[in-house]
Short mmCIF file of N, CA and C in Angstrom, two decimals:
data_model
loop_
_atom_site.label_atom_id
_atom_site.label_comp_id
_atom_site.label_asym_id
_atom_site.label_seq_id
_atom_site.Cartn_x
_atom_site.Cartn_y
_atom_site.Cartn_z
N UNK A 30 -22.00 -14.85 -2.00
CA UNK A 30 -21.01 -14.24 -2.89
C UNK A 30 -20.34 -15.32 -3.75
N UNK A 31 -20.08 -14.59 -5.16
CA UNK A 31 -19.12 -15.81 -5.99
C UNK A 31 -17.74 -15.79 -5.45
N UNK A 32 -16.74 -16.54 -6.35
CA UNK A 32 -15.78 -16.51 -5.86
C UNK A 32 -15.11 -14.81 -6.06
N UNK A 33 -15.34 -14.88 -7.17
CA UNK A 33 -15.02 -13.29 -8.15
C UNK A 33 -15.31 -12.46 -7.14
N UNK A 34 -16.48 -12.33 -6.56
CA UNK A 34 -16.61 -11.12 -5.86
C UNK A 34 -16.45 -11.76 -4.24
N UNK A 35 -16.13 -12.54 -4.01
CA UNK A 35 -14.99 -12.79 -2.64
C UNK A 35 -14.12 -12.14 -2.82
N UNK A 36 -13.40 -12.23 -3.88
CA UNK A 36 -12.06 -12.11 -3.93
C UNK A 36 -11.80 -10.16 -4.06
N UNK A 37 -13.07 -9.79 -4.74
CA UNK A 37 -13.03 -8.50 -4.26
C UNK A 37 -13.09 -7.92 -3.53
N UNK A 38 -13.64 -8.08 -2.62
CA UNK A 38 -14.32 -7.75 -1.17
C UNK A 38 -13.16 -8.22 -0.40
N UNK A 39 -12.36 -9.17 -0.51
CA UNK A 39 -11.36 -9.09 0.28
C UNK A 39 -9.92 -8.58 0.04
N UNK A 40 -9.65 -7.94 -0.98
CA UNK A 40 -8.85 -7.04 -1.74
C UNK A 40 -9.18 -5.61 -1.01
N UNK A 41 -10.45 -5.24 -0.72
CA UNK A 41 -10.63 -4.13 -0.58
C UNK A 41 -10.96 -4.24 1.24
N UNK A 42 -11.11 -5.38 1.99
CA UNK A 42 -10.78 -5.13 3.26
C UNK A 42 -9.20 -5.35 3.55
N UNK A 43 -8.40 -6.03 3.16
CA UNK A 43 -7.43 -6.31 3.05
C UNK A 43 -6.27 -4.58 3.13
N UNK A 44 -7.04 -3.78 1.72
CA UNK A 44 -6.34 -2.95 2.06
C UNK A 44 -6.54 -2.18 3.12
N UNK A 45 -8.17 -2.02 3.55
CA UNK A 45 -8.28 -0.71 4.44
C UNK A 45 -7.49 -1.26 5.51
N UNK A 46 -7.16 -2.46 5.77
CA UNK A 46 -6.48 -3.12 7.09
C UNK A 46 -4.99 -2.39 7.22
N UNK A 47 -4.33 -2.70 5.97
CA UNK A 47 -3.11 -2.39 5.32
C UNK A 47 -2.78 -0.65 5.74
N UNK A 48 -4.07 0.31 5.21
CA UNK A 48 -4.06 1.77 5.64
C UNK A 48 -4.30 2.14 7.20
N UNK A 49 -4.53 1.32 7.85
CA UNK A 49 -5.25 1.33 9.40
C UNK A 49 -3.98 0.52 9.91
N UNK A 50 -2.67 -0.46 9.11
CA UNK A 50 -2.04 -0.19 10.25
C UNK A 50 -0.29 0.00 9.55
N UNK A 51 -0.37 1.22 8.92
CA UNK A 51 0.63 2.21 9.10
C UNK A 51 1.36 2.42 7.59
N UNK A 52 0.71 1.39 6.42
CA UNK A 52 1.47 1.18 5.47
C UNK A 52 0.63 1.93 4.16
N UNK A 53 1.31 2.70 2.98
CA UNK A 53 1.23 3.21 2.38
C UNK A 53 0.97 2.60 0.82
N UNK A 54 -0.28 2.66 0.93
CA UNK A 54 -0.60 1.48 -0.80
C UNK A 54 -0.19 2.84 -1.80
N UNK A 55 0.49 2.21 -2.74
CA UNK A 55 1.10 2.20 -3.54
C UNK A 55 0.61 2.20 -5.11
N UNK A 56 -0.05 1.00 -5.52
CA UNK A 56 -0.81 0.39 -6.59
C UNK A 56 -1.88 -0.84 -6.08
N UNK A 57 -2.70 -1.03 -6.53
CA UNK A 57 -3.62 -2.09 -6.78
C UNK A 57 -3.59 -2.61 -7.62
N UNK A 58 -3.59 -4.08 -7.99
CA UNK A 58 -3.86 -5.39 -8.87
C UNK A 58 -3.35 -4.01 -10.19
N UNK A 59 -1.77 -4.53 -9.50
CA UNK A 59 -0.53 -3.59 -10.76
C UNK A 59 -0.40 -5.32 -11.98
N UNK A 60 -0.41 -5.17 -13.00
CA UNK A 60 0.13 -5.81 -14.09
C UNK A 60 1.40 -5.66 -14.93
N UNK A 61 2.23 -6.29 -14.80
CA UNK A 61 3.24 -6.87 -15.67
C UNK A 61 4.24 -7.67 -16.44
N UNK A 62 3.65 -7.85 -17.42
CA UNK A 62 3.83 -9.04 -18.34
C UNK A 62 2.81 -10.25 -18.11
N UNK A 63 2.04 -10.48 -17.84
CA UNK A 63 1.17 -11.56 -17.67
C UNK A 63 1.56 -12.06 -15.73
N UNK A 64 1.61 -10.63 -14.79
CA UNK A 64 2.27 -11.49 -14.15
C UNK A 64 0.87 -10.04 -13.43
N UNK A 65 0.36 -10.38 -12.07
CA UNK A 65 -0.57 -9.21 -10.95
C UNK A 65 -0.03 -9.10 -9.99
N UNK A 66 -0.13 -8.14 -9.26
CA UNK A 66 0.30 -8.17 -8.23
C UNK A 66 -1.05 -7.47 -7.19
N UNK A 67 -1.31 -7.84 -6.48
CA UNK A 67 -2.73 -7.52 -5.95
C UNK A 67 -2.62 -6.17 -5.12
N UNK A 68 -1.97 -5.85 -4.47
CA UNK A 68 -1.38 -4.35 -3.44
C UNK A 68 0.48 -4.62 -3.50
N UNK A 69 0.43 -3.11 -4.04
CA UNK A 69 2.28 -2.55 -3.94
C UNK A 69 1.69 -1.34 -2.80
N UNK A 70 2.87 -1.71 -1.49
CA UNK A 70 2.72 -0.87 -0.49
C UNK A 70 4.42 -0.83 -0.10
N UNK A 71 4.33 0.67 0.81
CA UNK A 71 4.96 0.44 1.54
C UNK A 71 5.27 1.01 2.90
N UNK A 72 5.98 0.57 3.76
CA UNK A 72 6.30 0.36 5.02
C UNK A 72 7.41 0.20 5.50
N UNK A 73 7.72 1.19 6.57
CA UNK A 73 9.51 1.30 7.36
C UNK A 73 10.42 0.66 6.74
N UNK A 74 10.21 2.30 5.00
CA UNK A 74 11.10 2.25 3.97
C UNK A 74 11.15 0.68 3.40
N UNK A 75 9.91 -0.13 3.31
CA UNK A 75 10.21 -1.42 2.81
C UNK A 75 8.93 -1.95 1.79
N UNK A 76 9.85 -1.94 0.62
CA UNK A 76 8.70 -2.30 -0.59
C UNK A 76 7.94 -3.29 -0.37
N UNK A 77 6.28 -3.81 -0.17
CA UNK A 77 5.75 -4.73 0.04
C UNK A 77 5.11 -5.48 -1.21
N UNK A 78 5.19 -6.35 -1.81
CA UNK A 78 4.62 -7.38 -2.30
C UNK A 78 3.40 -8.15 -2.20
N UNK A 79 2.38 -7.67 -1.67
CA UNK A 79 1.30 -7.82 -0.99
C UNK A 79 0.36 -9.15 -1.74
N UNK A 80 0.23 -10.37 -1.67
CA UNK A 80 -1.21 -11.26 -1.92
C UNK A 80 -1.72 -11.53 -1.18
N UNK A 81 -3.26 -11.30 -1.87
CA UNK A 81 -4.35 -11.01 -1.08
C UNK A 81 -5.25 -12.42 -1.54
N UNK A 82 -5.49 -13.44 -0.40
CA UNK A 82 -6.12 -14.21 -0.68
C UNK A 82 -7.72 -14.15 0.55
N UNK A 83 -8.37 -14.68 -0.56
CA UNK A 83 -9.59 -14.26 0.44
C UNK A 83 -10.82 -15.83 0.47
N UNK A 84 -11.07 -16.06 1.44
CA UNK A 84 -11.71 -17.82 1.23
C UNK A 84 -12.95 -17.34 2.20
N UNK A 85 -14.30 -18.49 1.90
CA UNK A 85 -14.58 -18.33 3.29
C UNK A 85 -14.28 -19.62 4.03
N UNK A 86 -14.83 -19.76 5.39
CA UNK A 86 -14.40 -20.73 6.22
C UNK A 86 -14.22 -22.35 6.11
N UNK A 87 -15.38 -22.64 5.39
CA UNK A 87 -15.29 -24.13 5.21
C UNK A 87 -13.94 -24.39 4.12
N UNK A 88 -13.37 -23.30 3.61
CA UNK A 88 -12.47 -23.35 2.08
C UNK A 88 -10.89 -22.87 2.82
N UNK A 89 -11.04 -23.11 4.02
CA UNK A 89 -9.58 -21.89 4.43
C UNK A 89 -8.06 -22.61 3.97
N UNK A 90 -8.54 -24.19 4.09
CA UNK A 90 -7.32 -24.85 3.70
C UNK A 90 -6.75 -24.82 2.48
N UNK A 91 -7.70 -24.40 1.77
CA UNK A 91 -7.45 -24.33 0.01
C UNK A 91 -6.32 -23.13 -0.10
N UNK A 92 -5.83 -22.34 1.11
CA UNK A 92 -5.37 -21.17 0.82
C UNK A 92 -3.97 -21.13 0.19
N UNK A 93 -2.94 -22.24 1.04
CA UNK A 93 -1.54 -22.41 1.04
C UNK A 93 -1.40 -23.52 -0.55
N UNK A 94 -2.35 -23.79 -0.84
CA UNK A 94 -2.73 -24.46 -2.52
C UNK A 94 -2.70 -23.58 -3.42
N UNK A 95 -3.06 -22.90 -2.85
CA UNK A 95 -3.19 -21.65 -4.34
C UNK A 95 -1.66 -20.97 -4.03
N UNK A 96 -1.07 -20.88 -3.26
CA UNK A 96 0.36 -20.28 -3.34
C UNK A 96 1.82 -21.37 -3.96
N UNK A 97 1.18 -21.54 -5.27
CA UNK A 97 2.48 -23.08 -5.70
C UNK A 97 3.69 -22.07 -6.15
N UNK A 98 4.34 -23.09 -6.71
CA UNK A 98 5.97 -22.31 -7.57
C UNK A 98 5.34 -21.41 -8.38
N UNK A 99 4.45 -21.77 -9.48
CA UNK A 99 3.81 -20.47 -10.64
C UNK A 99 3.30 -19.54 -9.90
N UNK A 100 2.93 -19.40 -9.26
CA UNK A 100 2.07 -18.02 -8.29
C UNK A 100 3.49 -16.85 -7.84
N UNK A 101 4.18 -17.66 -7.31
CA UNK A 101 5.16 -16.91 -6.51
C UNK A 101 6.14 -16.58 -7.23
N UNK A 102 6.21 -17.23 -8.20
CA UNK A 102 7.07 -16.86 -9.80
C UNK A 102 6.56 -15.45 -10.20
N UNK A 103 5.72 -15.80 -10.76
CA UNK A 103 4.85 -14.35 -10.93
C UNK A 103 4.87 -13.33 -9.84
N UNK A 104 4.76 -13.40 -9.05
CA UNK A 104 4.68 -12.50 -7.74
C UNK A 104 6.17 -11.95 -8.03
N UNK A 105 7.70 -12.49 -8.10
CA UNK A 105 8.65 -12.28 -8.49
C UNK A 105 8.78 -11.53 -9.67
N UNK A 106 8.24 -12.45 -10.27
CA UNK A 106 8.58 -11.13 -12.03
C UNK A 106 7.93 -10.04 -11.89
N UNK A 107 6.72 -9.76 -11.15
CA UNK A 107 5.88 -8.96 -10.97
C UNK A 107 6.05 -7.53 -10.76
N UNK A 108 7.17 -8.16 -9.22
CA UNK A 108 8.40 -7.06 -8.44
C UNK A 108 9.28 -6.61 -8.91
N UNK A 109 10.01 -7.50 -9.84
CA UNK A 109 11.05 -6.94 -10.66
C UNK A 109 11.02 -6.26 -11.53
N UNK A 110 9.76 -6.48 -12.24
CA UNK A 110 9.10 -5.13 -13.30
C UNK A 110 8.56 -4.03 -12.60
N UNK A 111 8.10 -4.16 -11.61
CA UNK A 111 7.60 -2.69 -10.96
C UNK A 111 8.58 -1.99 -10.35
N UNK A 112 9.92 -2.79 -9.57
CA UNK A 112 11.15 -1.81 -9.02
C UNK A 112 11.82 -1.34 -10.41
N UNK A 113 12.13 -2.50 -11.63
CA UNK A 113 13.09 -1.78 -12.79
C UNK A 113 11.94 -0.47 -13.55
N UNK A 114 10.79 -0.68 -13.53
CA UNK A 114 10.24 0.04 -13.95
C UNK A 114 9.85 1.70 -13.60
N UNK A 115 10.10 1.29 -12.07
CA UNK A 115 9.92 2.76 -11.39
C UNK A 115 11.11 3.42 -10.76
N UNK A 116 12.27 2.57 -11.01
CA UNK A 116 13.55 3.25 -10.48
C UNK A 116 13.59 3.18 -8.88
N UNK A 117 12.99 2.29 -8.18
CA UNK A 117 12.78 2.57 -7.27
C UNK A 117 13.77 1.87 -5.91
N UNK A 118 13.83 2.84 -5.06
CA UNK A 118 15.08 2.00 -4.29
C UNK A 118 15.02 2.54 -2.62
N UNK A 119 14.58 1.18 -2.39
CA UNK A 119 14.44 1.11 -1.32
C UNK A 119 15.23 0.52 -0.15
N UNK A 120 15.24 1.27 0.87
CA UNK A 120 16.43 1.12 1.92
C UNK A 120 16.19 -0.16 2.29
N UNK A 121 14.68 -0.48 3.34
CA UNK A 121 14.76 -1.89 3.74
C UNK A 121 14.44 -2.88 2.72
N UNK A 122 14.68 -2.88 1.22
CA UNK A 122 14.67 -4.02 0.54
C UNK A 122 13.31 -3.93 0.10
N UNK A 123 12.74 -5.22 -0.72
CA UNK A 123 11.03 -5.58 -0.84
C UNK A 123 11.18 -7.41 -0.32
N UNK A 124 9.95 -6.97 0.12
CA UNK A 124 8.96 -8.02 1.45
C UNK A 124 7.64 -8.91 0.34
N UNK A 125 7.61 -10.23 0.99
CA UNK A 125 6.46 -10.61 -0.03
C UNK A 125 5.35 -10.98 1.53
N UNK A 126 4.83 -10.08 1.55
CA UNK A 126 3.46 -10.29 2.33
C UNK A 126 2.26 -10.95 1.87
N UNK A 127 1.62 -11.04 2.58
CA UNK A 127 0.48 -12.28 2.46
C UNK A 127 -0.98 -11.91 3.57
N UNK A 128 -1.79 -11.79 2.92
CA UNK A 128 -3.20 -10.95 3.61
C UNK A 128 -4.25 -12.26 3.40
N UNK A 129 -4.55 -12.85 4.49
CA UNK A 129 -6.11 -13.72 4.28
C UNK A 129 -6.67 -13.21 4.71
N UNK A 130 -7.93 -12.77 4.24
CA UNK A 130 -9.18 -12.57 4.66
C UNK A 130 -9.97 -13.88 4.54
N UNK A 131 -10.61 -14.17 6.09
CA UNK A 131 -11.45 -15.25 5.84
C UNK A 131 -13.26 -15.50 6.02
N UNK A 132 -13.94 -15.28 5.14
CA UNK A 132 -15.02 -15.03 5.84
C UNK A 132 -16.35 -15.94 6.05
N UNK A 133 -16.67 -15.54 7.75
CA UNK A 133 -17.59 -16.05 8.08
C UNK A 133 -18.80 -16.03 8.47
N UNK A 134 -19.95 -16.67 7.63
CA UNK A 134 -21.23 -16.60 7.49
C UNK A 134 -21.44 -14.55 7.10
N UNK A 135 -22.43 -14.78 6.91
CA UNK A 135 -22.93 -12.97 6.71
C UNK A 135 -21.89 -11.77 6.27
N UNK A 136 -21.70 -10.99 7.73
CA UNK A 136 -20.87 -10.20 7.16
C UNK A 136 -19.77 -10.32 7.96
N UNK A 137 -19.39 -11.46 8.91
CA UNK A 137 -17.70 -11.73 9.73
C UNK A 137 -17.21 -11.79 8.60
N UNK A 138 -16.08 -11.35 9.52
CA UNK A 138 -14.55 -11.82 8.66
C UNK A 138 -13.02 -11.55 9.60
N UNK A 139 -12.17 -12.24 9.40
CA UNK A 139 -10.84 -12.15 9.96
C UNK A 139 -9.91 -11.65 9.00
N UNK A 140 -9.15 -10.58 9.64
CA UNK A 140 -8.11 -10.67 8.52
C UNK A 140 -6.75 -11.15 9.36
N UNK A 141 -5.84 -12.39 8.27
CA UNK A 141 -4.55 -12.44 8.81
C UNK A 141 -3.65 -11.79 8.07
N UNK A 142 -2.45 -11.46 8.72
CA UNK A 142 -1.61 -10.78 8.06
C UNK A 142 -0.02 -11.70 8.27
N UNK A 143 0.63 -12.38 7.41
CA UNK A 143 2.11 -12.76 7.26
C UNK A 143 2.73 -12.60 6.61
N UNK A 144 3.87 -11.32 7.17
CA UNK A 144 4.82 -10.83 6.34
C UNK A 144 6.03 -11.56 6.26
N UNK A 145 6.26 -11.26 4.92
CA UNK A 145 7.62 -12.30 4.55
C UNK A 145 7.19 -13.77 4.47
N UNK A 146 6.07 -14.00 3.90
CA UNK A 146 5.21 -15.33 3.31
C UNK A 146 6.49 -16.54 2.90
N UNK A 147 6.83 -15.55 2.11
CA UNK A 147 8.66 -16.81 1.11
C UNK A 147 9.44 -15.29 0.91
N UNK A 148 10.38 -16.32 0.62
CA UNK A 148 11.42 -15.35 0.03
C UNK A 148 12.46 -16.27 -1.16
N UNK A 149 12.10 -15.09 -2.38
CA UNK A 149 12.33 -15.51 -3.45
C UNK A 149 13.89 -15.68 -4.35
N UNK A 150 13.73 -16.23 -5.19
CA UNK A 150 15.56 -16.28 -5.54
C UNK A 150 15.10 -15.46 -6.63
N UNK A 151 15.88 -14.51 -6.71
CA UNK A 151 15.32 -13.24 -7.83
C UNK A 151 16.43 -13.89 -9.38
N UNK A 152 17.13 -14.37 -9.28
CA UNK A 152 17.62 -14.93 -10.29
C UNK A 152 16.94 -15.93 -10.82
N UNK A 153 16.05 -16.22 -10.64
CA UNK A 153 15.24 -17.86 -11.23
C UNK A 153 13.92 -17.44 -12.43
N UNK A 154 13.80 -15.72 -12.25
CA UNK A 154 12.65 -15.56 -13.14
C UNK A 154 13.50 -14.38 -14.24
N UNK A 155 14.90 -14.11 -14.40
CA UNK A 155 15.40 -13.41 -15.44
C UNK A 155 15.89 -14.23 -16.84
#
């Protein structure tokens, strides 16, 4: 597989993981302003923020590299256009979750799941 279609394939195990354990997708690879957001879900009343990174094994370290200040910036503006945009208001707040899928040889794969990856200063991207 290329990277392109890694990255699909683990978008789309990522979510069935996401539906299998209890949380309600929302949108997929939502856009706004030059900013993606890969899965809007949610869960015990709590807006999720979902990136979905997907590597295979010999590459797993590359993962916490690809999450710099610009990534998570975006991930921020991302949220803030999709809650001002949809009016949306949620009791337990929004969560920035974090989905690796990692896969090995053929057709393995692991998925991890860490919720609440960072937590963002919502004043730094207005």
């Amino acid at each position: 597989m290329n990277n392109k279609e890694l990255g699909l394939r683990g978008e789309e195990i990522a979510a069935e993981w996401l539906l299998g354990h209890g949380f309600s997708l929302l949108e997929r690879n939502w856009r706004y302003r030059g900013a993606e957001i890969d899965i809007i879900a949610v869960r015990d009343d709590t807006l999720r923020i979902i990136e979905v990174k997907s590597r295979s094994e010999r590459s797993r370290d590359s993962i916490t590299n690809s999450l710099n200040d610009v990534k998570l910036r975006q991930l921020v503006k991302g949220a803030d256009g999709y809650v001002s945009s949809r009016g949306c208001d949620f009791t337990g707040g929004v969560r920035f979750d974090l989905v690796t899928v990692i896969f090995s040889g053929g057709t393995g794969y692991e998925v991890e799941y860490t919720p609440s990856f960072f937590y963002p200063e919502w004043t730094a991207v207005r």
